[in-house]
């Protein structure tokens, strides 16, 4: 006991000393709280700011080290006291447009600061020169404010700076460089980013700004008032990848050795008064975007030879550059070329677009040139978006060619494809996510400053951005179920703008902590998009934390009534709590009697129960959280076993939870046997068990969620997914493989006993997955003789032999599968208007006629009858499966072989006939035949999380 007391006293002492240190920062935080409107609600509960409960505040040893308050509608000034957080390392107040006034010179006291982000606030006035004292600063982002005055030369003292972003202010004066007495930006040799665009900077670009010790990647000076020539010292900075000098008043020659910048990827020099020859870019082998438009170059008689040799080019814009001569056909063969704008030049005949132009070409604008003839008219002009308006060829009277109009086809704007959702409407304030959950997304817009590509139609680009976002959220452990990208456009700065929506997982609304983490992912650029997108900034919209408004306000009478009911409920709840507590106690005391799992520690993985392969145990609270308290909206079905709920794990994976009704729960031992069995089943065509819950009297099975619903939904047309013949064969084959696995490879073997189209699910690529083992029974190991059981199953699918004899064999599954096959070609229910599908098909069928004369019973949606190669064999197989006697039916492995052979026949036929463009495996990602676009690019988290996040 003596040691206890001593420990206690020591702890008290430590606490006390911490509290006294805290007090100083505590008082300063209170100043911030009073100065600013709309600080987070957690700041008002009187708790210790360093205790971890204040949103946005991080402390180390009782001192504030981080203040992250992004996009919170904060209003007010930055108080002088900010300078007293002397341990502060990160200050991020971005996207609070209500933060106004000037930046106090006190900011120079934050000597430990490494990251200062004040992006998109309302600050005005000059940037204080004291910022030069922040010698540990690595990131300095003051972009998108209203700062005026010159760039302080003292920034040159920040020798650790890697990122300098002053874009989008009203800064004036010239770019500071060092001399004997003053520092300048040329001293920032660690800097990779100079983003100084969209200001009013004037004067020449100083030649001493550049030296060979620099490591700049991005030099962005666009849209200023810079004059003079482009200094030839620029080429000393060979690390440069992006140079934007567009929309200034630069004159003179482009440095003749500019092609020494061999790492340059994007070069923007449009809208200046550059003169002299068009620069020689030979050797810039990674250049993919060049825009030299609207300059005063000397008239050229020939197209520069580098035009067709730069194999990385995607965009060439040299509109109004006095370019003359013939275009080389090789230009159009550059493999990734997308956009060519050479309008308002002097290009002459012949125009020869090569025999195999880049497949990505979308726009070739040669308007207002001197082209008088074009003899490849029909071949290319529409597919490559050719414009020849204003050329002699279009001035002949009576021309009607489409290329003579000055606009090209407009395309529908891109948006992330969605699943077909059964529920189509949500409560007000909530939005349907791409994977069919009602939730409130976090939204905002990306602005990519220099993307490699110029086409807005390149779908794979967006899906790679999408995937990298999902991957990022998963690795960060953020509860995101899906993201949606919409409406890419180019804004006036030639930035690519894309709207983003991020949907929460589990709860329908993000909480403040989660939103803060999302915001920080983007302001701090910790999210790294695929390389093609390059640097960006992100402007979030205000997030509404309030619950959705489902119920109208109630009148007082009801409220009084409710209050009474509530009191009663509280009492009941207390009683229930006591009861369950007592029960728990009892259970703990006598685990063997009541619960076979009670002894078993799910984390230890040891002990005698249960033997699970890969399945995990969930607590009731966890599943409650993942399903939004088993809410109505997450209820996706009802079976004999109980309700089925959709949920979402914290890593974003969607799950389907089967929750046993209280009455229908099995005994603990049976449940254990079942999960042991299910956890051993792993096959591409069988729905996988993720885990289970055996807690608080609940029995739940947690499966992977299969996005496209049941085969029945698709056959009936409810899901909106069109199944053509090839796809149907593939689904039949997948199902057969799943059943074959259960019969021949599961250990012990499993007879499904309830094969039907409602138990066959389709994933995002329409791969069939056999589901629902509620009725599954293993064959006993000892004797493989038929198992005698009470008959279970679904009317219309049940094997008549089993029904009569109660002898269950694998052939009973074969029978049900035969019925499923007939359903697959007819889309009729097994029993419809008192007629049994097997009999209907047999009656109509005439083996001597084409397609066995089955036209009248076939599903019209299956496609043209001329494409139904192999249908006869498929019907033969189905009918052999529904033979009266089990021993006359094929085994599932024989069924698989025959279906494979039918599929091969159909596949070959498809390849021979020109209609078959894609492989029937659906392997080609760009190609969306034969099922609709929507399911191809369904981003099910489950499938996109395999790659590791690139560091
Ligand atoms: C910048 O550095 C110089 C010399 O290294 C020093 O004299 C000057 O005070 C510094 N200025 C600021 C604002 O940090
Ligand atoms: C810059 O100043 C001009 C007038 O001088 C003003 O119209 C404009 O809104 C200012 N821009 C910003 C970003 O503050
Ligand atoms: C150095 O530059 C500063 C600011 O541009 C200027 O005021 C000063 O006169 C310069 N000093 C010398 C010695 O050139
Ligand atoms: C580059 O750095 C080296 C070593 O730090 C230095 O001696 C040299 O003067 C620097 N060169 C330039 C151009 O600044
Ligand atoms: C362009 O530059 C390359 C490589 O530096 C050189 O070989 C070529 O002669 C130059 N072409 C012209 C027209 O100056």
PDB file of N, CA, C and O in Angstrom, residues 637-679:
ATOM      1  N   UNK A 637     -32.584  -6.188 -46.842  1.00  0.00           N
ATOM      2  CA  UNK A 637     -33.295  -7.415 -47.183  1.00  0.00           C
ATOM      3  C   UNK A 637     -33.731  -8.166 -45.957  1.00  0.00           C
ATOM      4  O   UNK A 637     -33.407  -7.820 -44.822  1.00  0.00           O
ATOM      5  N   UNK A 638     -34.521  -9.200 -46.226  1.00  0.00           N
ATOM      6  CA  UNK A 638     -35.086  -9.986 -45.137  1.00  0.00           C
ATOM      7  C   UNK A 638     -35.071 -11.425 -45.608  1.00  0.00           C
ATOM      8  O   UNK A 638     -35.451 -11.717 -46.745  1.00  0.00           O
ATOM      9  N   UNK A 639     -34.589 -12.296 -44.768  1.00  0.00           N
ATOM     10  CA  UNK A 639     -34.611 -13.708 -45.139  1.00  0.00           C
ATOM     11  C   UNK A 639     -35.239 -14.511 -44.026  1.00  0.00           C
ATOM     12  O   UNK A 639     -35.670 -13.943 -43.014  1.00  0.00           O
ATOM     13  N   UNK A 640     -35.301 -15.812 -44.207  1.00  0.00           N
ATOM     14  CA  UNK A 640     -35.873 -16.662 -43.180  1.00  0.00           C
ATOM     15  C   UNK A 640     -35.096 -16.527 -41.880  1.00  0.00           C
ATOM     16  O   UNK A 640     -35.626 -16.672 -40.784  1.00  0.00           O
ATOM     17  N   UNK A 641     -33.842 -16.182 -42.033  1.00  0.00           N
ATOM     18  CA  UNK A 641     -32.914 -16.128 -40.934  1.00  0.00           C
ATOM     19  C   UNK A 641     -33.067 -14.840 -40.122  1.00  0.00           C
ATOM     20  O   UNK A 641     -32.865 -14.807 -38.922  1.00  0.00           O
ATOM     21  N   UNK A 642     -33.440 -13.777 -40.827  1.00  0.00           N
ATOM     22  CA  UNK A 642     -33.577 -12.475 -40.164  1.00  0.00           C
ATOM     23  C   UNK A 642     -33.328 -11.372 -41.164  1.00  0.00           C
ATOM     24  O   UNK A 642     -33.504 -11.557 -42.360  1.00  0.00           O
ATOM     25  N   UNK A 643     -32.933 -10.218 -40.637  1.00  0.00           N
ATOM     26  CA  UNK A 643     -32.721  -9.062 -41.500  1.00  0.00           C
ATOM     27  C   UNK A 643     -31.295  -9.035 -42.061  1.00  0.00           C
ATOM     28  O   UNK A 643     -30.369  -9.528 -41.431  1.00  0.00           O
ATOM     29  N   UNK A 644     -31.165  -8.391 -43.209  1.00  0.00           N
ATOM     30  CA  UNK A 644     -29.839  -8.178 -43.784  1.00  0.00           C
ATOM     31  C   UNK A 644     -29.595  -6.671 -43.848  1.00  0.00           C
ATOM     32  O   UNK A 644     -30.437  -5.919 -44.326  1.00  0.00           O
ATOM     33  N   UNK A 645     -28.450  -6.249 -43.323  1.00  0.00           N
ATOM     34  CA  UNK A 645     -28.119  -4.827 -43.285  1.00  0.00           C
ATOM     35  C   UNK A 645     -26.855  -4.557 -44.081  1.00  0.00           C
ATOM     36  O   UNK A 645     -25.948  -5.386 -44.125  1.00  0.00           O
ATOM     37  N   UNK A 646     -26.834  -3.375 -44.654  1.00  0.00           N
ATOM     38  CA  UNK A 646     -25.601  -2.936 -45.286  1.00  0.00           C
ATOM     39  C   UNK A 646     -24.819  -2.099 -44.287  1.00  0.00           C
ATOM     40  O   UNK A 646     -25.387  -1.351 -43.502  1.00  0.00           O
ATOM     41  N   UNK A 647     -23.513  -2.219 -44.337  1.00  0.00           N
ATOM     42  CA  UNK A 647     -22.686  -1.420 -43.434  1.00  0.00           C
ATOM     43  C   UNK A 647     -21.370  -1.106 -44.099  1.00  0.00           C
ATOM     44  O   UNK A 647     -21.144  -1.441 -45.253  1.00  0.00           O
ATOM     45  N   UNK A 648     -20.527  -0.467 -43.361  1.00  0.00           N
ATOM     46  CA  UNK A 648     -19.279  -0.017 -43.939  1.00  0.00           C
ATOM     47  C   UNK A 648     -18.219  -0.069 -42.850  1.00  0.00           C
ATOM     48  O   UNK A 648     -18.410   0.507 -41.782  1.00  0.00           O
ATOM     49  N   UNK A 649     -17.144  -0.769 -43.111  1.00  0.00           N
ATOM     50  CA  UNK A 649     -16.064  -0.845 -42.119  1.00  0.00           C
ATOM     51  C   UNK A 649     -15.260   0.461 -42.131  1.00  0.00           C
ATOM     52  O   UNK A 649     -15.300   1.184 -43.122  1.00  0.00           O
ATOM     53  N   UNK A 650     -14.527   0.742 -41.061  1.00  0.00           N
ATOM     54  CA  UNK A 650     -13.765   1.992 -41.035  1.00  0.00           C
ATOM     55  C   UNK A 650     -12.782   2.114 -42.195  1.00  0.00           C
ATOM     56  O   UNK A 650     -12.411   3.206 -42.580  1.00  0.00           O
ATOM     57  N   UNK A 651     -12.363   1.021 -42.783  1.00  0.00           N
ATOM     58  CA  UNK A 651     -11.442   1.122 -43.920  1.00  0.00           C
ATOM     59  C   UNK A 651     -12.185   1.348 -45.220  1.00  0.00           C
ATOM     60  O   UNK A 651     -11.596   1.329 -46.291  1.00  0.00           O
ATOM     61  N   UNK A 652     -13.520   1.528 -45.149  1.00  0.00           N
ATOM     62  CA  UNK A 652     -14.270   1.816 -46.365  1.00  0.00           C
ATOM     63  C   UNK A 652     -14.881   0.590 -47.004  1.00  0.00           C
ATOM     64  O   UNK A 652     -15.679   0.704 -47.917  1.00  0.00           O
ATOM     65  N   UNK A 653     -14.524  -0.578 -46.562  1.00  0.00           N
ATOM     66  CA  UNK A 653     -15.084  -1.770 -47.189  1.00  0.00           C
ATOM     67  C   UNK A 653     -16.566  -1.910 -46.842  1.00  0.00           C
ATOM     68  O   UNK A 653     -16.964  -1.787 -45.690  1.00  0.00           O
ATOM     69  N   UNK A 654     -17.369  -2.178 -47.861  1.00  0.00           N
ATOM     70  CA  UNK A 654     -18.791  -2.386 -47.630  1.00  0.00           C
ATOM     71  C   UNK A 654     -19.034  -3.822 -47.195  1.00  0.00           C
ATOM     72  O   UNK A 654     -18.396  -4.742 -47.685  1.00  0.00           O
ATOM     73  N   UNK A 655     -19.990  -3.960 -46.258  1.00  0.00           N
ATOM     74  CA  UNK A 655     -20.294  -5.295 -45.752  1.00  0.00           C
ATOM     75  C   UNK A 655     -21.800  -5.522 -45.740  1.00  0.00           C
ATOM     76  O   UNK A 655     -22.577  -4.572 -45.730  1.00  0.00           O
ATOM     77  N   UNK A 656     -22.186  -6.786 -45.788  1.00  0.00           N
ATOM     78  CA  UNK A 656     -23.593  -7.150 -45.623  1.00  0.00           C
ATOM     79  C   UNK A 656     -23.675  -7.988 -44.357  1.00  0.00           C
ATOM     80  O   UNK A 656     -22.899  -8.921 -44.177  1.00  0.00           O
ATOM     81  N   UNK A 657     -24.587  -7.603 -43.478  1.00  0.00           N
ATOM     82  CA  UNK A 657     -24.670  -8.264 -42.185  1.00  0.00           C
ATOM     83  C   UNK A 657     -25.985  -9.014 -42.081  1.00  0.00           C
ATOM     84  O   UNK A 657     -27.057  -8.421 -42.243  1.00  0.00           O
ATOM     85  N   UNK A 658     -25.907 -10.304 -41.851  1.00  0.00           N
ATOM     86  CA  UNK A 658     -27.122 -11.071 -41.623  1.00  0.00           C
ATOM     87  C   UNK A 658     -27.318 -11.186 -40.128  1.00  0.00           C
ATOM     88  O   UNK A 658     -26.485 -11.752 -39.421  1.00  0.00           O
ATOM     89  N   UNK A 659     -28.433 -10.649 -39.667  1.00  0.00           N
ATOM     90  CA  UNK A 659     -28.664 -10.599 -38.232  1.00  0.00           C
ATOM     91  C   UNK A 659     -29.793 -11.559 -37.904  1.00  0.00           C
ATOM     92  O   UNK A 659     -30.932 -11.370 -38.373  1.00  0.00           O
ATOM     93  N   UNK A 660     -29.517 -12.568 -37.118  1.00  0.00           N
ATOM     94  CA  UNK A 660     -30.542 -13.557 -36.790  1.00  0.00           C
ATOM     95  C   UNK A 660     -31.619 -12.914 -35.948  1.00  0.00           C
ATOM     96  O   UNK A 660     -31.326 -12.139 -35.038  1.00  0.00           O
ATOM     97  N   UNK A 661     -32.870 -13.229 -36.285  1.00  0.00           N
ATOM     98  CA  UNK A 661     -33.964 -12.783 -35.430  1.00  0.00           C
ATOM     99  C   UNK A 661     -33.796 -13.447 -34.075  1.00  0.00           C
ATOM    100  O   UNK A 661     -33.334 -14.589 -33.999  1.00  0.00           O
ATOM    101  N   UNK A 662     -34.233 -12.739 -33.069  1.00  0.00           N
ATOM    102  CA  UNK A 662     -34.063 -13.286 -31.725  1.00  0.00           C
ATOM    103  C   UNK A 662     -34.561 -14.734 -31.659  1.00  0.00           C
ATOM    104  O   UNK A 662     -33.885 -15.609 -31.186  1.00  0.00           O
ATOM    105  N   UNK A 663     -35.759 -14.972 -32.204  1.00  0.00           N
ATOM    106  CA  UNK A 663     -36.368 -16.302 -32.089  1.00  0.00           C
ATOM    107  C   UNK A 663     -35.625 -17.366 -32.875  1.00  0.00           C
ATOM    108  O   UNK A 663     -35.551 -18.518 -32.473  1.00  0.00           O
ATOM    109  N   UNK A 664     -35.041 -16.933 -34.012  1.00  0.00           N
ATOM    110  CA  UNK A 664     -34.508 -17.962 -34.898  1.00  0.00           C
ATOM    111  C   UNK A 664     -33.027 -18.228 -34.684  1.00  0.00           C
ATOM    112  O   UNK A 664     -32.408 -18.938 -35.458  1.00  0.00           O
ATOM    113  N   UNK A 665     -32.447 -17.596 -33.670  1.00  0.00           N
ATOM    114  CA  UNK A 665     -31.035 -17.840 -33.414  1.00  0.00           C
ATOM    115  C   UNK A 665     -30.817 -19.311 -33.055  1.00  0.00           C
ATOM    116  O   UNK A 665     -31.659 -19.932 -32.428  1.00  0.00           O
ATOM    117  N   UNK A 666     -29.692 -19.819 -33.479  1.00  0.00           N
ATOM    118  CA  UNK A 666     -29.393 -21.207 -33.192  1.00  0.00           C
ATOM    119  C   UNK A 666     -28.671 -21.290 -31.856  1.00  0.00           C
ATOM    120  O   UNK A 666     -28.318 -20.281 -31.265  1.00  0.00           O
ATOM    121  N   UNK A 667     -28.417 -22.455 -31.441  1.00  0.00           N
ATOM    122  CA  UNK A 667     -27.618 -22.622 -30.232  1.00  0.00           C
ATOM    123  C   UNK A 667     -26.198 -22.184 -30.514  1.00  0.00           C
ATOM    124  O   UNK A 667     -25.764 -22.168 -31.668  1.00  0.00           O
ATOM    125  N   UNK A 668     -25.474 -21.823 -29.465  1.00  0.00           N
ATOM    126  CA  UNK A 668     -24.109 -21.348 -29.643  1.00  0.00           C
ATOM    127  C   UNK A 668     -23.223 -22.342 -30.376  1.00  0.00           C
ATOM    128  O   UNK A 668     -22.447 -21.967 -31.237  1.00  0.00           O
ATOM    129  N   UNK A 669     -23.396 -23.606 -30.060  1.00  0.00           N
ATOM    130  CA  UNK A 669     -22.531 -24.605 -30.685  1.00  0.00           C
ATOM    131  C   UNK A 669     -22.794 -24.706 -32.179  1.00  0.00           C
ATOM    132  O   UNK A 669     -21.868 -24.800 -32.981  1.00  0.00           O
ATOM    133  N   UNK A 670     -24.085 -24.650 -32.511  1.00  0.00           N
ATOM    134  CA  UNK A 670     -24.424 -24.720 -33.931  1.00  0.00           C
ATOM    135  C   UNK A 670     -23.872 -23.518 -34.674  1.00  0.00           C
ATOM    136  O   UNK A 670     -23.374 -23.638 -35.787  1.00  0.00           O
ATOM    137  N   UNK A 671     -23.982 -22.354 -34.019  1.00  0.00           N
ATOM    138  CA  UNK A 671     -23.490 -21.125 -34.651  1.00  0.00           C
ATOM    139  C   UNK A 671     -21.986 -21.228 -34.875  1.00  0.00           C
ATOM    140  O   UNK A 671     -21.471 -20.895 -35.933  1.00  0.00           O
ATOM    141  N   UNK A 672     -21.320 -21.750 -33.883  1.00  0.00           N
ATOM    142  CA  UNK A 672     -19.879 -21.911 -33.994  1.00  0.00           C
ATOM    143  C   UNK A 672     -19.539 -22.840 -35.151  1.00  0.00           C
ATOM    144  O   UNK A 672     -18.649 -22.544 -35.966  1.00  0.00           O
ATOM    145  N   UNK A 673     -20.256 -23.962 -35.240  1.00  0.00           N
ATOM    146  CA  UNK A 673     -20.008 -24.891 -36.335  1.00  0.00           C
ATOM    147  C   UNK A 673     -20.203 -24.189 -37.665  1.00  0.00           C
ATOM    148  O   UNK A 673     -19.416 -24.338 -38.592  1.00  0.00           O
ATOM    149  N   UNK A 674     -21.249 -23.389 -37.732  1.00  0.00           N
ATOM    150  CA  UNK A 674     -21.542 -22.728 -38.991  1.00  0.00           C
ATOM    151  C   UNK A 674     -20.441 -21.742 -39.387  1.00  0.00           C
ATOM    152  O   UNK A 674     -19.983 -21.751 -40.529  1.00  0.00           O
ATOM    153  N   UNK A 675     -19.999 -20.902 -38.432  1.00  0.00           N
ATOM    154  CA  UNK A 675     -18.967 -19.938 -38.836  1.00  0.00           C
ATOM    155  C   UNK A 675     -17.640 -20.621 -39.115  1.00  0.00           C
ATOM    156  O   UNK A 675     -16.895 -20.201 -39.969  1.00  0.00           O
ATOM    157  N   UNK A 676     -17.372 -21.699 -38.410  1.00  0.00           N
ATOM    158  CA  UNK A 676     -16.134 -22.433 -38.719  1.00  0.00           C
ATOM    159  C   UNK A 676     -16.169 -22.935 -40.154  1.00  0.00           C
ATOM    160  O   UNK A 676     -15.192 -22.844 -40.895  1.00  0.00           O
ATOM    161  N   UNK A 677     -17.341 -23.444 -40.513  1.00  0.00           N
ATOM    162  CA  UNK A 677     -17.514 -23.976 -41.857  1.00  0.00           C
ATOM    163  C   UNK A 677     -17.382 -22.865 -42.898  1.00  0.00           C
ATOM    164  O   UNK A 677     -16.621 -22.964 -43.856  1.00  0.00           O
ATOM    165  N   UNK A 678     -18.112 -21.769 -42.667  1.00  0.00           N
ATOM    166  CA  UNK A 678     -18.133 -20.694 -43.658  1.00  0.00           C
ATOM    167  C   UNK A 678     -16.772 -20.033 -43.798  1.00  0.00           C
ATOM    168  O   UNK A 678     -16.395 -19.600 -44.878  1.00  0.00           O
ATOM    169  N   UNK A 679     -16.055 -19.966 -42.683  1.00  0.00           N
ATOM    170  CA  UNK A 679     -14.773 -19.266 -42.753  1.00  0.00           C
ATOM    171  C   UNK A 679     -13.754 -20.058 -43.563  1.00  0.00           C
ATOM    172  O   UNK A 679     -12.734 -19.530 -43.937  1.00  0.00           O
TER     173      UNK A 679
END
